[in-house]
Amino acid sequence: AQSVTQLDSHVSVSEGTPVLLRCNYSSSYSPSLFWYVQHPNKGLQLLLKYTSAATLVKGINGFEAEFKKSETSFHLTKPSAHMSDAAEYFCVVSDRHTNAGKSTFGDGTTLTVKP
Amino acid sequence: NAGVTQTPKFQVLKTGQSMTLQCAQDMNHEYMSWYRQDPGMGLRLIHYSVGAGITDQGEVPNGYNVSRSTTEDFPLRLLSAAPSQTSVYFCASSPSVGQGPETNYGYTFGSGTRLTVV
């Protein structure tokens, strides 16, 4: 079985300060992990993915995530927030032994960026 | 532009009506899926397909049918609309979902269909 928990439903930061969005996962086998971003009234866009090649994954728009197996975490970070980062973010886990077609989405974290 | 196209963008149905949400992709992706998004609940998988002629149920399949006669198209049919089906529906595709992190490419999403059932 697989599951994903986004630890914060809302995060608020000031422009220019660091962003941390937290995600913990549960997976019986080697997981695939993803972060997606959704701007208001838009579809989801892939930010980055964990492919097992490196534990620190770099994505678009300056975002990074670190895979920590011992902590079962895949937190999303960005050194300096921009107003355009305000959106909803989803952490996703896919377990190859739970049928490769079934990914599990977290409930989402809404990021607010204050000027 | 290549991608996933969903139509219509908005739809209002009366309880008991049926309709089909259309989804088409021009990237030759094997895998396609339908999700619904409800406030505070993330995205939930309705149905998915790993290739033409092959479909399977997701987490919340009741009240919905799918078919995959071509690689490009994956329509979602609501058989008899109910207010509980009021939601935003997203279609997604992927080259494949692989058998591990190395070959799991993630999804390309359509822009969504906002459905209201009254």
mmCIF file of C-alpha atoms in Angstrom:
data_model
loop_
_atom_site.group_PDB
_atom_site.id
_atom_site.type_symbol
_atom_site.label_atom_id
_atom_site.label_comp_id
_atom_site.label_asym_id
_atom_site.label_seq_id
_atom_site.Cartn_x
_atom_site.Cartn_y
_atom_site.Cartn_z
ATOM 1 C CA ALA A 1 0.000 0.000 0.000
ATOM 2 C CA GLN A 2 1.131 3.536 -0.581
ATOM 3 C CA SER A 3 0.152 6.842 0.909
ATOM 4 C CA VAL A 4 1.347 10.417 1.054
ATOM 5 C CA THR A 5 0.865 13.087 3.695
ATOM 6 C CA GLN A 6 1.434 16.768 3.113
ATOM 7 C CA LEU A 7 2.050 18.078 6.578
ATOM 8 C CA ASP A 8 0.816 21.635 6.020
ATOM 9 C CA SER A 9 -2.402 22.571 4.274
ATOM 10 C CA HIS A 10 -1.338 26.245 4.095
ATOM 11 C CA VAL A 11 2.078 27.889 4.102
ATOM 12 C CA SER A 12 2.599 31.639 4.028
ATOM 13 C CA VAL A 13 5.978 33.279 3.337
ATOM 14 C CA SER A 14 7.231 36.723 2.457
ATOM 15 C CA GLU A 15 8.689 37.385 -0.954
ATOM 16 C CA GLY A 16 12.429 36.702 -0.949
ATOM 17 C CA THR A 17 12.344 34.275 2.013
ATOM 18 C CA PRO A 18 12.820 30.497 1.812
ATOM 19 C CA VAL A 19 10.004 28.087 1.047
ATOM 20 C CA LEU A 20 9.582 24.671 2.677
ATOM 21 C CA LEU A 21 6.656 22.405 1.798
ATOM 22 C CA ARG A 22 6.719 19.115 3.658
ATOM 23 C CA CYS A 23 5.760 15.700 2.352
ATOM 24 C CA ASN A 24 5.999 12.279 3.985
ATOM 25 C CA TYR A 25 5.241 9.095 2.118
ATOM 26 C CA SER A 26 4.616 5.441 2.755
ATOM 27 C CA SER A 27 5.519 2.814 0.207
ATOM 28 C CA SER A 28 6.230 -0.877 0.426
ATOM 29 C CA TYR A 29 8.787 -0.794 -2.371
ATOM 30 C CA SER A 30 10.954 1.623 -4.279
ATOM 31 C CA PRO A 31 8.739 4.653 -4.775
ATOM 32 C CA SER A 32 8.535 7.200 -7.526
ATOM 33 C CA LEU A 33 7.957 10.640 -6.046
ATOM 34 C CA PHE A 34 6.796 13.829 -7.695
ATOM 35 C CA TRP A 35 5.849 17.401 -6.941
ATOM 36 C CA TYR A 36 3.249 19.182 -9.061
ATOM 37 C CA VAL A 37 2.150 22.818 -8.990
ATOM 38 C CA GLN A 38 -1.327 24.088 -9.785
ATOM 39 C CA HIS A 39 -1.990 27.766 -10.338
ATOM 40 C CA PRO A 40 -5.573 29.009 -9.910
ATOM 41 C CA ASN A 41 -7.974 27.596 -12.490
ATOM 42 C CA LYS A 42 -5.176 25.747 -14.258
ATOM 43 C CA GLY A 43 -4.112 22.158 -14.704
ATOM 44 C CA LEU A 44 -1.241 20.592 -12.799
ATOM 45 C CA GLN A 45 2.328 21.030 -13.976
ATOM 46 C CA LEU A 46 5.197 18.714 -13.095
ATOM 47 C CA LEU A 47 7.801 20.528 -10.949
ATOM 48 C CA LEU A 48 10.237 17.699 -10.364
ATOM 49 C CA LYS A 49 10.508 13.962 -9.884
ATOM 50 C CA TYR A 50 12.641 11.518 -7.948
ATOM 51 C CA THR A 51 14.187 8.923 -10.242
ATOM 52 C CA SER A 52 16.611 7.218 -7.808
ATOM 53 C CA ALA A 53 19.639 8.625 -9.664
ATOM 54 C CA ALA A 54 20.239 11.291 -7.011
ATOM 55 C CA THR A 55 18.610 12.070 -3.707
ATOM 56 C CA LEU A 56 18.627 15.830 -4.316
ATOM 57 C CA VAL A 57 16.372 16.611 -7.243
ATOM 58 C CA LYS A 58 16.295 19.933 -9.048
ATOM 59 C CA GLY A 59 13.150 21.102 -10.772
ATOM 60 C CA ILE A 60 11.803 24.064 -12.632
ATOM 61 C CA ASN A 61 11.571 27.623 -11.297
ATOM 62 C CA GLY A 62 14.353 27.080 -8.732
ATOM 63 C CA PHE A 63 12.602 24.384 -6.707
ATOM 64 C CA GLU A 64 14.421 21.405 -5.215
ATOM 65 C CA ALA A 65 13.415 18.339 -3.245
ATOM 66 C CA GLU A 66 15.464 15.883 -1.241
ATOM 67 C CA PHE A 67 14.582 12.205 -0.978
ATOM 68 C CA LYS A 68 15.320 10.907 2.533
ATOM 69 C CA LYS A 69 14.577 7.212 2.756
ATOM 70 C CA SER A 70 15.303 6.982 6.480
ATOM 71 C CA GLU A 71 12.745 9.702 7.179
ATOM 72 C CA THR A 72 10.358 8.702 4.352
ATOM 73 C CA SER A 73 10.251 12.338 3.326
ATOM 74 C CA PHE A 74 10.397 14.299 0.091
ATOM 75 C CA HIS A 75 10.235 17.940 1.125
ATOM 76 C CA LEU A 76 10.093 20.723 -1.466
ATOM 77 C CA THR A 77 12.261 23.807 -1.011
ATOM 78 C CA LYS A 78 13.158 27.043 -2.729
ATOM 79 C CA PRO A 79 15.756 29.505 -1.421
ATOM 80 C CA SER A 80 13.824 32.660 -2.270
ATOM 81 C CA ALA A 81 10.084 32.917 -2.878
ATOM 82 C CA HIS A 82 8.655 34.918 -5.740
ATOM 83 C CA MET A 83 5.124 36.254 -6.003
ATOM 84 C CA SER A 84 4.537 33.970 -8.972
ATOM 85 C CA ASP A 85 5.140 30.917 -6.720
ATOM 86 C CA ALA A 86 1.769 31.431 -5.060
ATOM 87 C CA ALA A 87 -0.162 28.290 -5.980
ATOM 88 C CA GLU A 88 -1.205 24.882 -4.721
ATOM 89 C CA TYR A 89 1.423 22.160 -4.558
ATOM 90 C CA PHE A 90 0.850 18.417 -4.628
ATOM 91 C CA CYS A 91 3.181 15.646 -3.552
ATOM 92 C CA VAL A 92 2.597 12.348 -5.365
ATOM 93 C CA VAL A 93 3.835 8.813 -4.742
ATOM 94 C CA SER A 94 3.739 5.900 -7.143
ATOM 95 C CA ASP A 95 4.698 2.413 -6.091
ATOM 96 C CA ARG A 96 5.611 0.065 -8.913
ATOM 97 C CA HIS A 97 4.217 -2.890 -7.025
ATOM 98 C CA THR A 98 0.861 -1.209 -6.411
ATOM 99 C CA ASN A 99 0.188 -1.230 -10.116
ATOM 100 C CA ALA A 100 2.295 1.289 -11.930
ATOM 101 C CA GLY A 101 -0.764 3.171 -13.094
ATOM 102 C CA LYS A 102 -2.017 4.188 -9.674
ATOM 103 C CA SER A 103 -0.403 7.249 -8.213
ATOM 104 C CA THR A 104 -1.543 8.644 -4.895
ATOM 105 C CA PHE A 105 -1.855 12.398 -4.482
ATOM 106 C CA GLY A 106 -1.485 14.318 -1.268
ATOM 107 C CA ASP A 107 -4.241 16.709 -0.279
ATOM 108 C CA GLY A 108 -2.205 19.707 -1.377
ATOM 109 C CA THR A 109 -0.452 22.670 0.245
ATOM 110 C CA THR A 110 -1.521 26.190 -0.601
ATOM 111 C CA LEU A 111 1.443 28.542 -0.750
ATOM 112 C CA THR A 112 0.783 32.229 -0.178
ATOM 113 C CA VAL A 113 3.557 34.737 -0.912
ATOM 114 C CA LYS A 114 3.259 38.128 0.766
ATOM 115 C CA PRO A 115 4.882 41.221 -0.762
ATOM 116 C CA ASN B 1 1.076 22.871 -29.215
ATOM 117 C CA ALA B 2 1.481 19.264 -28.131
ATOM 118 C CA GLY B 3 -0.332 18.319 -24.980
ATOM 119 C CA VAL B 4 -3.564 17.089 -23.461
ATOM 120 C CA THR B 5 -6.786 18.704 -24.634
ATOM 121 C CA GLN B 6 -9.974 18.499 -22.610
ATOM 122 C CA THR B 7 -13.420 19.582 -23.721
ATOM 123 C CA PRO B 8 -15.642 21.150 -22.614
ATOM 124 C CA LYS B 9 -14.036 23.510 -20.083
ATOM 125 C CA PHE B 10 -17.319 24.084 -18.265
ATOM 126 C CA GLN B 11 -20.550 22.104 -18.122
ATOM 127 C CA VAL B 12 -23.779 22.253 -16.152
ATOM 128 C CA LEU B 13 -25.930 19.132 -16.050
ATOM 129 C CA LYS B 14 -29.245 18.275 -14.513
ATOM 130 C CA THR B 15 -29.468 15.269 -12.223
ATOM 131 C CA GLY B 16 -29.943 12.122 -14.283
ATOM 132 C CA GLN B 17 -28.478 13.476 -17.503
ATOM 133 C CA SER B 18 -25.587 11.738 -19.181
ATOM 134 C CA MET B 19 -22.613 13.247 -20.924
ATOM 135 C CA THR B 20 -19.103 12.536 -22.153
ATOM 136 C CA LEU B 21 -15.991 14.472 -21.196
ATOM 137 C CA GLN B 22 -13.470 14.391 -23.984
ATOM 138 C CA CYS B 23 -9.722 13.963 -23.623
ATOM 139 C CA ALA B 24 -7.179 13.802 -26.429
ATOM 140 C CA GLN B 25 -3.384 13.770 -26.430
ATOM 141 C CA ASP B 26 -1.023 14.093 -29.379
ATOM 142 C CA MET B 27 2.174 12.861 -27.724
ATOM 143 C CA ASN B 28 1.669 9.152 -28.461
ATOM 144 C CA HIS B 29 1.492 8.441 -24.733
ATOM 145 C CA GLU B 30 0.584 4.903 -23.704
ATOM 146 C CA TYR B 31 -0.897 5.784 -20.362
ATOM 147 C CA MET B 32 -3.973 7.978 -19.804
ATOM 148 C CA SER B 33 -6.074 8.589 -16.739
ATOM 149 C CA TRP B 34 -8.977 10.575 -15.349
ATOM 150 C CA TYR B 35 -8.928 12.294 -11.947
ATOM 151 C CA ARG B 36 -11.443 14.326 -10.072
ATOM 152 C CA GLN B 37 -10.427 17.167 -7.802
ATOM 153 C CA ASP B 38 -12.543 18.192 -4.856
ATOM 154 C CA PRO B 39 -11.658 20.851 -2.261
ATOM 155 C CA GLY B 40 -9.349 19.539 0.444
ATOM 156 C CA MET B 41 -9.188 16.054 -1.083
ATOM 157 C CA GLY B 42 -6.378 16.270 -3.601
ATOM 158 C CA LEU B 43 -6.897 14.321 -6.805
ATOM 159 C CA ARG B 44 -8.589 10.951 -6.880
ATOM 160 C CA LEU B 45 -8.181 8.462 -9.698
ATOM 161 C CA ILE B 46 -11.388 7.478 -11.492
ATOM 162 C CA HIS B 47 -10.206 5.237 -14.351
ATOM 163 C CA TYR B 48 -6.998 4.707 -16.238
ATOM 164 C CA SER B 49 -5.688 3.010 -19.362
ATOM 165 C CA VAL B 50 -2.246 1.557 -20.114
ATOM 166 C CA GLY B 51 -2.897 1.323 -23.857
ATOM 167 C CA ALA B 52 -5.555 1.130 -26.526
ATOM 168 C CA GLY B 53 -8.208 -1.423 -25.628
ATOM 169 C CA ILE B 54 -7.076 -1.689 -21.972
ATOM 170 C CA THR B 55 -8.778 0.133 -19.118
ATOM 171 C CA ASP B 56 -9.041 -0.367 -15.380
ATOM 172 C CA GLN B 57 -10.724 1.159 -12.375
ATOM 173 C CA GLY B 58 -9.170 3.621 -10.024
ATOM 174 C CA GLU B 59 -10.159 4.721 -6.550
ATOM 175 C CA VAL B 60 -13.592 6.210 -7.335
ATOM 176 C CA PRO B 61 -14.981 4.524 -10.496
ATOM 177 C CA ASN B 62 -18.682 4.304 -9.631
ATOM 178 C CA GLY B 63 -20.930 6.288 -11.960
ATOM 179 C CA TYR B 64 -18.290 6.607 -14.681
ATOM 180 C CA ASN B 65 -17.373 4.596 -17.769
ATOM 181 C CA VAL B 66 -14.343 4.814 -20.036
ATOM 182 C CA SER B 67 -13.093 3.248 -23.246
ATOM 183 C CA ARG B 68 -9.821 3.524 -25.154
ATOM 184 C CA SER B 69 -10.311 2.695 -28.813
ATOM 185 C CA THR B 70 -7.285 4.733 -29.968
ATOM 186 C CA THR B 71 -4.012 5.786 -28.382
ATOM 187 C CA GLU B 72 -5.000 9.452 -28.643
ATOM 188 C CA ASP B 73 -8.483 9.522 -27.078
ATOM 189 C CA PHE B 74 -9.786 8.603 -23.643
ATOM 190 C CA PRO B 75 -13.361 9.824 -23.088
ATOM 191 C CA LEU B 76 -15.058 9.720 -19.692
ATOM 192 C CA ARG B 77 -18.786 9.037 -19.639
ATOM 193 C CA LEU B 78 -21.122 9.993 -16.835
ATOM 194 C CA LEU B 79 -24.008 7.568 -17.010
ATOM 195 C CA SER B 80 -26.590 9.361 -14.852
ATOM 196 C CA ALA B 81 -25.258 12.553 -13.328
ATOM 197 C CA ALA B 82 -25.635 13.130 -9.593
ATOM 198 C CA PRO B 83 -24.842 16.238 -7.501
ATOM 199 C CA SER B 84 -22.000 14.272 -5.863
ATOM 200 C CA GLN B 85 -20.265 14.295 -9.234
ATOM 201 C CA THR B 86 -19.915 18.073 -9.136
ATOM 202 C CA SER B 87 -16.155 18.471 -9.383
ATOM 203 C CA VAL B 88 -13.237 19.494 -11.549
ATOM 204 C CA TYR B 89 -12.106 16.671 -13.810
ATOM 205 C CA PHE B 90 -8.566 16.318 -15.095
ATOM 206 C CA CYS B 91 -7.242 14.056 -17.778
ATOM 207 C CA ALA B 92 -3.558 13.114 -17.623
ATOM 208 C CA SER B 93 -1.193 11.164 -19.830
ATOM 209 C CA SER B 94 2.300 9.701 -19.577
ATOM 210 C CA PRO B 95 4.682 7.962 -21.991
ATOM 211 C CA SER B 96 4.505 5.041 -19.630
ATOM 212 C CA VAL B 97 4.449 4.575 -15.903
ATOM 213 C CA GLY B 98 7.350 2.214 -15.923
ATOM 214 C CA GLN B 99 8.383 -0.298 -13.320
ATOM 215 C CA GLY B 100 10.321 1.902 -11.000
ATOM 216 C CA PRO B 101 11.538 5.454 -10.438
ATOM 217 C CA GLU B 102 13.898 5.392 -13.403
ATOM 218 C CA THR B 103 11.118 4.946 -15.964
ATOM 219 C CA ASN B 104 8.251 6.730 -14.282
ATOM 220 C CA TYR B 105 7.977 9.961 -16.200
ATOM 221 C CA GLY B 106 5.156 11.725 -14.423
ATOM 222 C CA TYR B 107 2.035 13.095 -16.032
ATOM 223 C CA THR B 108 1.031 15.793 -18.454
ATOM 224 C CA PHE B 109 -2.314 17.203 -17.376
ATOM 225 C CA GLY B 110 -5.101 18.825 -19.336
ATOM 226 C CA SER B 111 -6.534 22.145 -18.193
ATOM 227 C CA GLY B 112 -9.615 20.545 -16.661
ATOM 228 C CA THR B 113 -13.387 20.423 -17.021
ATOM 229 C CA ARG B 114 -15.449 22.122 -14.327
ATOM 230 C CA LEU B 115 -18.702 20.165 -13.986
ATOM 231 C CA THR B 116 -21.714 21.229 -11.971
ATOM 232 C CA VAL B 117 -24.670 18.886 -11.475
ATOM 233 C CA VAL B 118 -27.855 20.558 -10.271
#
